GROMACS .gro file of C-alpha atoms in nm:
model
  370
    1UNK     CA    1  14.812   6.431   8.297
    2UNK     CA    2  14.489   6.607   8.308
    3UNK     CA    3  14.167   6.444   8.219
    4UNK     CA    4  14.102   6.742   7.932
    5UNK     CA    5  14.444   6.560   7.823
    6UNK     CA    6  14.291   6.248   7.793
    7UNK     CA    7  14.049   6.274   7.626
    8UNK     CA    8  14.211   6.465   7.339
    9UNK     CA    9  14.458   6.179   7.332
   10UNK     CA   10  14.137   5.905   7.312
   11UNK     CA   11  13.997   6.125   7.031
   12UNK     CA   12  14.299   6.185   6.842
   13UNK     CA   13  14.421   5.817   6.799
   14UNK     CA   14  14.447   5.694   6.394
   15UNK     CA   15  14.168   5.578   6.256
   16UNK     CA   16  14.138   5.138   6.151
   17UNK     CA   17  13.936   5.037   5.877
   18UNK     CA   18  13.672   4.755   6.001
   19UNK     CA   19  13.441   4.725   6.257
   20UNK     CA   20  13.586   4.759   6.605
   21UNK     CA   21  13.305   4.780   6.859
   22UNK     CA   22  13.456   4.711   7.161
   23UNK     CA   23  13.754   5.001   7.131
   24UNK     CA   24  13.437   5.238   7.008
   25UNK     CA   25  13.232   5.168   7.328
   26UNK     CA   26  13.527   5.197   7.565
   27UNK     CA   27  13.617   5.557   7.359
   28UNK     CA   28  13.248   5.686   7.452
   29UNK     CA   29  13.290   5.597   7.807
   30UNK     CA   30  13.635   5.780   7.784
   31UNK     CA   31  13.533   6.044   7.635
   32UNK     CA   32  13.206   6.095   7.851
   33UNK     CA   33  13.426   6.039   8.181
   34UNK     CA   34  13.650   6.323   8.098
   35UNK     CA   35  13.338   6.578   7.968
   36UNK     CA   36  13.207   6.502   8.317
   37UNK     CA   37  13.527   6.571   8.487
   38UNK     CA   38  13.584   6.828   8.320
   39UNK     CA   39  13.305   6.995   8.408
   40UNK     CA   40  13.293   6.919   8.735
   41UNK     CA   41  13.640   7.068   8.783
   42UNK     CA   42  13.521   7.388   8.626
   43UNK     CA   43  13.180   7.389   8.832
   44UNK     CA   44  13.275   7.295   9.150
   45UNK     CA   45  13.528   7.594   9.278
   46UNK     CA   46  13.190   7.866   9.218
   47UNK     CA   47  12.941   7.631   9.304
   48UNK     CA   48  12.864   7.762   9.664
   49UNK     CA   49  12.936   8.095   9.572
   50UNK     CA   50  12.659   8.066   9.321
   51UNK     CA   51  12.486   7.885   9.622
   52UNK     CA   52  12.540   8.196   9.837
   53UNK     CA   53  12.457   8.449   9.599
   54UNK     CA   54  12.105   8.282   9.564
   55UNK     CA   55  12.066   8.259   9.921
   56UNK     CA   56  12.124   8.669   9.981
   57UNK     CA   57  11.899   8.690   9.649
   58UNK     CA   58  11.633   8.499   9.822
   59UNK     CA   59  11.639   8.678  10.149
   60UNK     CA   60  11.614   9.028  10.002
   61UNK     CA   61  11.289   8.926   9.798
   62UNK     CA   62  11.147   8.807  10.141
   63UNK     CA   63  11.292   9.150  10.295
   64UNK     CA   64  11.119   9.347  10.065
   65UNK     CA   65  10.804   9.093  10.036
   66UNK     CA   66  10.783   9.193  10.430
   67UNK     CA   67  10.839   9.507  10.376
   68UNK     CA   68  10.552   9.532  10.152
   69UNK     CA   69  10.292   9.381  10.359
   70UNK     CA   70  10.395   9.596  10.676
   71UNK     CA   71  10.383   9.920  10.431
   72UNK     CA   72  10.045   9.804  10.325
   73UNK     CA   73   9.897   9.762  10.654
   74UNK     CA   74   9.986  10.073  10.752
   75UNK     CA   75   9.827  10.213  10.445
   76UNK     CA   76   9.516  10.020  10.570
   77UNK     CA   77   9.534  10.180  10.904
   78UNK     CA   78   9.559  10.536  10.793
   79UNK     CA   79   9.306  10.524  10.536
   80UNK     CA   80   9.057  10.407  10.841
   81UNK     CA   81   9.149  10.659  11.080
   82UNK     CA   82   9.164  10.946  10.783
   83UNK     CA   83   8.934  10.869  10.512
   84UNK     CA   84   8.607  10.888  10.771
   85UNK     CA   85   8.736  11.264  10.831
   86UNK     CA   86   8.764  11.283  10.442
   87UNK     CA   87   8.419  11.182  10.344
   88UNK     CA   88   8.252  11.383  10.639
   89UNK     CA   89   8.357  11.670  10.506
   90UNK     CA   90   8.245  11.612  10.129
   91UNK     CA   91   7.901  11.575  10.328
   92UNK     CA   92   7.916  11.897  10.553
   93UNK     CA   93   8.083  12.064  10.293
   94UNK     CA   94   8.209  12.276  10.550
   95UNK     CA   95   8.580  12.374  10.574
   96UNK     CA   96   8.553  12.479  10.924
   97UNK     CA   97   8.454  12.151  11.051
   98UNK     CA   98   8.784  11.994  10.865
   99UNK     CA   99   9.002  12.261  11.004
  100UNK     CA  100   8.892  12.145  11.324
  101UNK     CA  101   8.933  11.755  11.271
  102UNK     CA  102   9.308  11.864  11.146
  103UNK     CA  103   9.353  12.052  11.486
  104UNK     CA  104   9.229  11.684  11.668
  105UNK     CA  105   9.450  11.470  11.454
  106UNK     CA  106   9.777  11.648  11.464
  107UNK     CA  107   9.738  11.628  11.871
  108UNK     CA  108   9.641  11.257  11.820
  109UNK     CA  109   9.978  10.999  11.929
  110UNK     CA  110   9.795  10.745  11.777
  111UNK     CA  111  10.006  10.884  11.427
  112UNK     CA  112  10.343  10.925  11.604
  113UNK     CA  113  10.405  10.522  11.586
  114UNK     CA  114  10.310  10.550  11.209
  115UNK     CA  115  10.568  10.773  11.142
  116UNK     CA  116  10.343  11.001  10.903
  117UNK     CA  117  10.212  11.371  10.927
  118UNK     CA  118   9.900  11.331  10.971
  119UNK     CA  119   9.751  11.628  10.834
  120UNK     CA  120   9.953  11.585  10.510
  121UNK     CA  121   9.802  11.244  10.494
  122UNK     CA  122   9.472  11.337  10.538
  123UNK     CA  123   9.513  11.628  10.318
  124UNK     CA  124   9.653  11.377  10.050
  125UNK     CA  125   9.379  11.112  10.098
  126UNK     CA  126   9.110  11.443  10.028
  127UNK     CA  127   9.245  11.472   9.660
  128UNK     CA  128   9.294  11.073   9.625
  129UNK     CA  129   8.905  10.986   9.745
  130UNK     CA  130   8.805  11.312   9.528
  131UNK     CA  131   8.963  11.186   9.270
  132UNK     CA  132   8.779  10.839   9.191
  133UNK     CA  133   8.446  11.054   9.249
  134UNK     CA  134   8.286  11.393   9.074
  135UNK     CA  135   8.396  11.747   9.012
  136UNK     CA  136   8.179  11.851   9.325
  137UNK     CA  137   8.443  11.647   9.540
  138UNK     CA  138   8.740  11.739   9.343
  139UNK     CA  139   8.594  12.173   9.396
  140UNK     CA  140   8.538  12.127   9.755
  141UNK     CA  141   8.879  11.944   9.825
  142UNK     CA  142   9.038  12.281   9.613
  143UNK     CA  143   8.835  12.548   9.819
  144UNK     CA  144   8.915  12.383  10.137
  145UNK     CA  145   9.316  12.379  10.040
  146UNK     CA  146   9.238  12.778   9.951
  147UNK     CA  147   9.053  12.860  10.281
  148UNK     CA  148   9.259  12.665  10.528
  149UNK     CA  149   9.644  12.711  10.398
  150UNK     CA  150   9.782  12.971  10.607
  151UNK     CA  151  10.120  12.940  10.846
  152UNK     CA  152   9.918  13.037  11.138
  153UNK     CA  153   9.700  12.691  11.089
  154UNK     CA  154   9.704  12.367  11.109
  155UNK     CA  155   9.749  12.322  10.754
  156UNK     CA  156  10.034  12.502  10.656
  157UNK     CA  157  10.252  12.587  10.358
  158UNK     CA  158  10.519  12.349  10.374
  159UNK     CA  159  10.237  12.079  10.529
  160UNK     CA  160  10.062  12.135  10.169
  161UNK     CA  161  10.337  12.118  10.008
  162UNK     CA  162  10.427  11.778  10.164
  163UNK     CA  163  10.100  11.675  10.126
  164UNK     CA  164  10.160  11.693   9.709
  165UNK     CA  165  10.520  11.563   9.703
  166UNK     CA  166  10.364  11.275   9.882
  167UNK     CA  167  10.072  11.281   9.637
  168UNK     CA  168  10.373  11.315   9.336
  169UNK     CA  169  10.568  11.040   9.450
  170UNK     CA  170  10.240  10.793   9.459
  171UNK     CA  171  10.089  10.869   9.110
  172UNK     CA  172  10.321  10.617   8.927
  173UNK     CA  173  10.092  10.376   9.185
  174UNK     CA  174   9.744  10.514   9.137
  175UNK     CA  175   9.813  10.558   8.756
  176UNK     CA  176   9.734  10.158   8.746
  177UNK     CA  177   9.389  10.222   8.884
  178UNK     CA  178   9.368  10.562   8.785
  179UNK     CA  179   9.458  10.633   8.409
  180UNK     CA  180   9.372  10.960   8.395
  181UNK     CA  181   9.541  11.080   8.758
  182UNK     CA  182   9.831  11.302   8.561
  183UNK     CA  183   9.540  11.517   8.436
  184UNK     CA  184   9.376  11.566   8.755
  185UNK     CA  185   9.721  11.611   8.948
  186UNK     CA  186   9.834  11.861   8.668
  187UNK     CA  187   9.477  12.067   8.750
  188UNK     CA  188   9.500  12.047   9.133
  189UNK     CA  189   9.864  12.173   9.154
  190UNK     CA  190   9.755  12.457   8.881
  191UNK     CA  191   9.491  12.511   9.081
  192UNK     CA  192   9.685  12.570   9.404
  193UNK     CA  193   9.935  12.773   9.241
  194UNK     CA  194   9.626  13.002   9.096
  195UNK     CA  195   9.486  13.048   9.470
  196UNK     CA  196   9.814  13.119   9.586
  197UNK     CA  197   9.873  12.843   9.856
  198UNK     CA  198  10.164  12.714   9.672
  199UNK     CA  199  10.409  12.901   9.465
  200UNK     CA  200  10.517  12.859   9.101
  201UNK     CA  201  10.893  12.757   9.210
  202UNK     CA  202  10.699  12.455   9.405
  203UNK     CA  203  10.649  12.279   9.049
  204UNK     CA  204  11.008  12.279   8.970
  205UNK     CA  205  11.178  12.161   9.321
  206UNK     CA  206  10.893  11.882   9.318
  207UNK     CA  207  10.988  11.789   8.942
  208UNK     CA  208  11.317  11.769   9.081
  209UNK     CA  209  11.237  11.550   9.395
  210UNK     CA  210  11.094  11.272   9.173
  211UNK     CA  211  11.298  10.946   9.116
  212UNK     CA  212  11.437  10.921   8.778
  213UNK     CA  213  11.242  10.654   8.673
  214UNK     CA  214  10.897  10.779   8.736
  215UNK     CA  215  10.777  10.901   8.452
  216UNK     CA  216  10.374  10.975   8.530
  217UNK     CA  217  10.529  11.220   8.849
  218UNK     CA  218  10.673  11.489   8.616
  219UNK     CA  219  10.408  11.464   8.317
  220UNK     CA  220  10.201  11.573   8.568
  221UNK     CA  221  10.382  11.854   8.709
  222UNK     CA  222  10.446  11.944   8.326
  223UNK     CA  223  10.088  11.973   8.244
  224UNK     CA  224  10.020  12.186   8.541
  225UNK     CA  225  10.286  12.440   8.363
  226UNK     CA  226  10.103  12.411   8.053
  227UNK     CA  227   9.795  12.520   8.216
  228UNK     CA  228   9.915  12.791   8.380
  229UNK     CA  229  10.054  12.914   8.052
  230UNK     CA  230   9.687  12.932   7.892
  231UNK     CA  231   9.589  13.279   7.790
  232UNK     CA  232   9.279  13.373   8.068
  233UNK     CA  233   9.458  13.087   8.276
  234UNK     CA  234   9.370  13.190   8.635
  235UNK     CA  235   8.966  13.217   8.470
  236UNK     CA  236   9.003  12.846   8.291
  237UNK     CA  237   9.157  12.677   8.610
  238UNK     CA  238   8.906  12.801   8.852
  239UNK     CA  239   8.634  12.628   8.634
  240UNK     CA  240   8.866  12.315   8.545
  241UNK     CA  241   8.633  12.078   8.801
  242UNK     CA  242   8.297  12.178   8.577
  243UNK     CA  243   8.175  12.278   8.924
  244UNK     CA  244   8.216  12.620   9.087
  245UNK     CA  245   8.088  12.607   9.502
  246UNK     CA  246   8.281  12.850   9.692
  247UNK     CA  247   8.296  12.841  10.063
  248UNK     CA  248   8.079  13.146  10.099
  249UNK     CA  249   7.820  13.005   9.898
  250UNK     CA  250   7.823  12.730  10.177
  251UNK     CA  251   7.766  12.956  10.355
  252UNK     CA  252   7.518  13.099  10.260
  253UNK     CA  253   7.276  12.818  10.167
  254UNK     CA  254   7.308  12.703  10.508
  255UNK     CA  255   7.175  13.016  10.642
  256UNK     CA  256   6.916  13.009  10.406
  257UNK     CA  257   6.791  12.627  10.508
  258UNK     CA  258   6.828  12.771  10.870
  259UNK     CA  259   6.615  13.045  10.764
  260UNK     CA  260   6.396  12.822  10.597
  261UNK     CA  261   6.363  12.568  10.892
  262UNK     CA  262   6.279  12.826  11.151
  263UNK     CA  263   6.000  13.001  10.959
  264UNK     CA  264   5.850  12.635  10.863
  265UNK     CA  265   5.833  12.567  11.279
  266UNK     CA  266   5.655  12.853  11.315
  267UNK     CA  267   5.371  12.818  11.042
  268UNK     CA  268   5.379  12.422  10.957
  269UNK     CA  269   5.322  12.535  10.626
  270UNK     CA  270   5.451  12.237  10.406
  271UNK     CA  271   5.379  12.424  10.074
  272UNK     CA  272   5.614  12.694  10.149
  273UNK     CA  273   5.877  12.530  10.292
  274UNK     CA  274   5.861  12.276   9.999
  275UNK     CA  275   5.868  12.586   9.771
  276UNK     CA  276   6.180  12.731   9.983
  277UNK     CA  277   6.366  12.399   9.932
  278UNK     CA  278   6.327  12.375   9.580
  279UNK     CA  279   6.429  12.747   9.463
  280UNK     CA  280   6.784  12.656   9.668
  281UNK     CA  281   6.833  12.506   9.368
  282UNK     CA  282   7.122  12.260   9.529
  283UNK     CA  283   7.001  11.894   9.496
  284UNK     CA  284   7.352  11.728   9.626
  285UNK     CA  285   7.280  11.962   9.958
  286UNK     CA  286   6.958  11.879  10.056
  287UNK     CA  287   7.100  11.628  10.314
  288UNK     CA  288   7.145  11.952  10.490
  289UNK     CA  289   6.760  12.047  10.534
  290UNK     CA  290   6.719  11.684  10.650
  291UNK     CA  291   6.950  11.714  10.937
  292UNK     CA  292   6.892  12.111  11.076
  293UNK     CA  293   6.545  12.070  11.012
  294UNK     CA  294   6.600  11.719  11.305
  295UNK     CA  295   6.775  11.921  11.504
  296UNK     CA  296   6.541  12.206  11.528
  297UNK     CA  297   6.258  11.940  11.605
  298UNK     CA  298   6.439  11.812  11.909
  299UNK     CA  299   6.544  12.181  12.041
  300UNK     CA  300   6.119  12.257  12.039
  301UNK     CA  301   5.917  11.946  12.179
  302UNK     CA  302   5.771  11.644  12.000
  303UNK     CA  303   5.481  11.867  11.859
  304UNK     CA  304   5.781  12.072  11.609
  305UNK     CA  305   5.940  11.665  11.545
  306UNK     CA  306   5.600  11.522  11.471
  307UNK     CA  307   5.579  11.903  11.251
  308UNK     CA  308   5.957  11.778  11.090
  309UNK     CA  309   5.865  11.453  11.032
  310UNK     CA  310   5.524  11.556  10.826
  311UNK     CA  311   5.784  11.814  10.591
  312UNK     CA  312   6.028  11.550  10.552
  313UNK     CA  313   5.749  11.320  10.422
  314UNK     CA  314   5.613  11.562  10.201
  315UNK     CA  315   5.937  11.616  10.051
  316UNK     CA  316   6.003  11.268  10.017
  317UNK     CA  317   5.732  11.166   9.845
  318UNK     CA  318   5.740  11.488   9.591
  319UNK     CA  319   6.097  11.402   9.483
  320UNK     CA  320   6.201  11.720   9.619
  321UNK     CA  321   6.456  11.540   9.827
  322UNK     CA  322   6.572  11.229   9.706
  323UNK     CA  323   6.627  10.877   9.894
  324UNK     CA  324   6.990  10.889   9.882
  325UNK     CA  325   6.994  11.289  10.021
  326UNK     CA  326   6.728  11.127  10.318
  327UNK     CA  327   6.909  10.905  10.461
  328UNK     CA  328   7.264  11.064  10.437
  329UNK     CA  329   7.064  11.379  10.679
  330UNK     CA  330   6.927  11.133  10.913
  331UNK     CA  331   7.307  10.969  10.935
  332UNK     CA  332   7.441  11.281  10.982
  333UNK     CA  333   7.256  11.347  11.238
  334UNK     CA  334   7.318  10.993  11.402
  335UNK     CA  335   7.693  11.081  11.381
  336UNK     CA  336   7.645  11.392  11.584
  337UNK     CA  337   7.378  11.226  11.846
  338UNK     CA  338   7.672  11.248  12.066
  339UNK     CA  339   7.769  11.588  12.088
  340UNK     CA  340   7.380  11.656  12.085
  341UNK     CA  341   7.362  11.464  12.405
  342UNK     CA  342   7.529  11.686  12.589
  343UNK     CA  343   7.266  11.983  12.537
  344UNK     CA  344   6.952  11.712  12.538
  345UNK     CA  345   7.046  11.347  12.709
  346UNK     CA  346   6.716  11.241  12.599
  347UNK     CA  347   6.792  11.296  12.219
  348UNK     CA  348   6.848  10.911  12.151
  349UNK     CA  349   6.578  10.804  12.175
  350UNK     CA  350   6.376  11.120  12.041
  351UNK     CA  351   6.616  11.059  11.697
  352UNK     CA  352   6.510  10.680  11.703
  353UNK     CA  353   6.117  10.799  11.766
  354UNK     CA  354   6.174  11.078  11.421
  355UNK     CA  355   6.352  10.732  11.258
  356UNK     CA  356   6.051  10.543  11.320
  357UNK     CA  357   5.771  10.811  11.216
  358UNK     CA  358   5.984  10.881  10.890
  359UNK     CA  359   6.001  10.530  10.806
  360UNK     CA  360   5.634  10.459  10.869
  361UNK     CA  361   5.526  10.818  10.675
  362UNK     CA  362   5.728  10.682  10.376
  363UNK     CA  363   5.961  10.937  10.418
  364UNK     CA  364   6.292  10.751  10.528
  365UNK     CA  365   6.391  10.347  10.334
  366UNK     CA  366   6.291  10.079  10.622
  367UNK     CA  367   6.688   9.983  10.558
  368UNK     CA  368   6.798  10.249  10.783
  369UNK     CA  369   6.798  10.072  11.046
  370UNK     CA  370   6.962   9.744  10.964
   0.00000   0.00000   0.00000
């Protein structure tokens, strides 16, 4: 007889009038024995599958905890090999120079154990970093993609467009930190499609690349649609960043600091060449006349550096070049001391002799050096 049995039987016998307290006690402890037994019986033939199933559930959270941490150190590693070649360029501003980092990179082995493109990553990481800083950034990352996207470089067409499907497939991520990233995906992909280094029928393959759940992906590819739609679109999307620098006006206000530079070496007339600076009219570039107007002094003798180092003062102290612009010129310049070396050995210590005259003059913050 089964113990369910049992207890049915216990529970079921006729009911006597009066007290009977032993009977009731030795009922309860029937009646709890066979609840107990009962479940036992029903528990014990799935109890180590339910062990086992907890055990494989376990294991795949650590699986995919390790997973995790090894995905995010690699993200670590690439953004400190790429994002230095990133940022130099928003301060050279110079398309050419990137084009030639991309060329060092995708000949670099160091990438082949990370299993990545690098020149889609880098590419990627330019619109990321641009887009947690200003519309300059954001412009200069767009002209770059327009000047350098050609099959016969190192940044091709279907490198691009791996570059934004890897973008796509991260902005569910960066939408956490990022609220407004669907906007400025939408206006980079319209962008590219407007400057013609990707095609309209990109929008809709990487639309259909996205996993179904991602929901920020496609809103941004929609938008990018919307804005191409826009009466005068091509006119509206070139100005979408609120900042319009194209590569020849790079260009050209290098060749006019050049210009500038050379003529103030040959008169070491402060006025003008603080009159020069000013009608450039480009504030955010003046790092630039910092750093050719350095490596002028060192190509002419100490007379021209103590010459440079009298400007730069004078320019300082006017507010014609700010503290910030300064020091990023004299950093650029300690970047390059390198390649310099191999024209002048001696320039080390000539750039730490300009460091110290600028910082005494007033013109460079004492901090530099630290």
């Amino acid at each position: 007889q089964s113990t369910w049995d049992t207890s049915l039987a216990i529970m079921s016998r006729p009911h006597h009038a009066g007290p009977r307290p032993v009977g009731q006690k030795e009922a309860t402890r029937d009646i709890a024995s066979a609840v107990d037994a009962s479940l036992n019986v029903v528990a014990s033939p799935n109890a180590d599958a339910i062990e086992t199933e907890e055990a494989g559930y376990l294991q795949a959270l650590r699986e995919a905890e390790e997973e995790r941490r090894r995905s995010a150190l690699v993200r670590v590693q690439q953004r400190a090999l790429l994002d230095p070649i990133v940022l130099e360029y928003f301060h050279s501003q110079s398309p050419d120079e990137f084009e030639a980092a991309l060329t060092r990179i995708g000949d670099d082995d160091v990438f082949v154990g990370m299993g990545i493109d690098p020149v889609a990553s880098v590419v990627r990481r330019a619109i990321e970093i641009s887009m947690g800083l200003q519309g300059r950034e954001r412009e200069l990352v767009s002209v770059m993609l327009a000047e350098l996207t050609s099959d016969e470089r190192p940044l091709s067409r279907a490198t691009l467009e791996k570059a934004f499907l890897d973008l796509l497939s991260r902005v569910q991520e960066l939408s956490i930190d990022m609220p407004y990233v669907t906007d400025m995906v939408g206006r980079f992909l319209s962008r590219a499609v407007v400057d013609e280094v990707l095609s309209p029928a990109f929008l809709t393959a990487a639309a259909a690349s996205l996993d179904e759940a991602d929901t920020v992906g496609p809103a941004a590819v929609r938008l990018a649609r919307e804005l191409l739609k826009m009466s005068h679109a091509g006119l509206r999307i070139e100005h979408s960043w609120g900042f319009k620098l194209e590569y020849e006006e790079v260009g050209s206000l290098k060749r006019k600091i050049q210009e500038l530079v050379d003529e103030y070496l040959h008169s070491h007339d402060v006025a003008e060449a603080e009159r020069c600076v000013r009608e450039l009219g480009a504030e955010h570039f003046n790092h630039e006349v910092v750093k050719r107007a350095l490596i002028a002094g060192f190509d002419t003798g100490f007379k021209s550096r103590v010459a440079v180092t009298r400007l730069l003062s004078a320019l300082g102290a006017s507010g014609c070049v700010s503290s910030d612009q300064m020091q990023l010129g004299f950093r650029r310049v300690l970047e390059r001391i390198d390649d310099l070396r191999l024209d002048s050995p001696h320039v080390y210590e000539a750039f730490m002799q300009d460091v110290c005259r600028a910082i005494r003059s007033g013109a460079l913050d004492p901090g530099f050096c630290l």
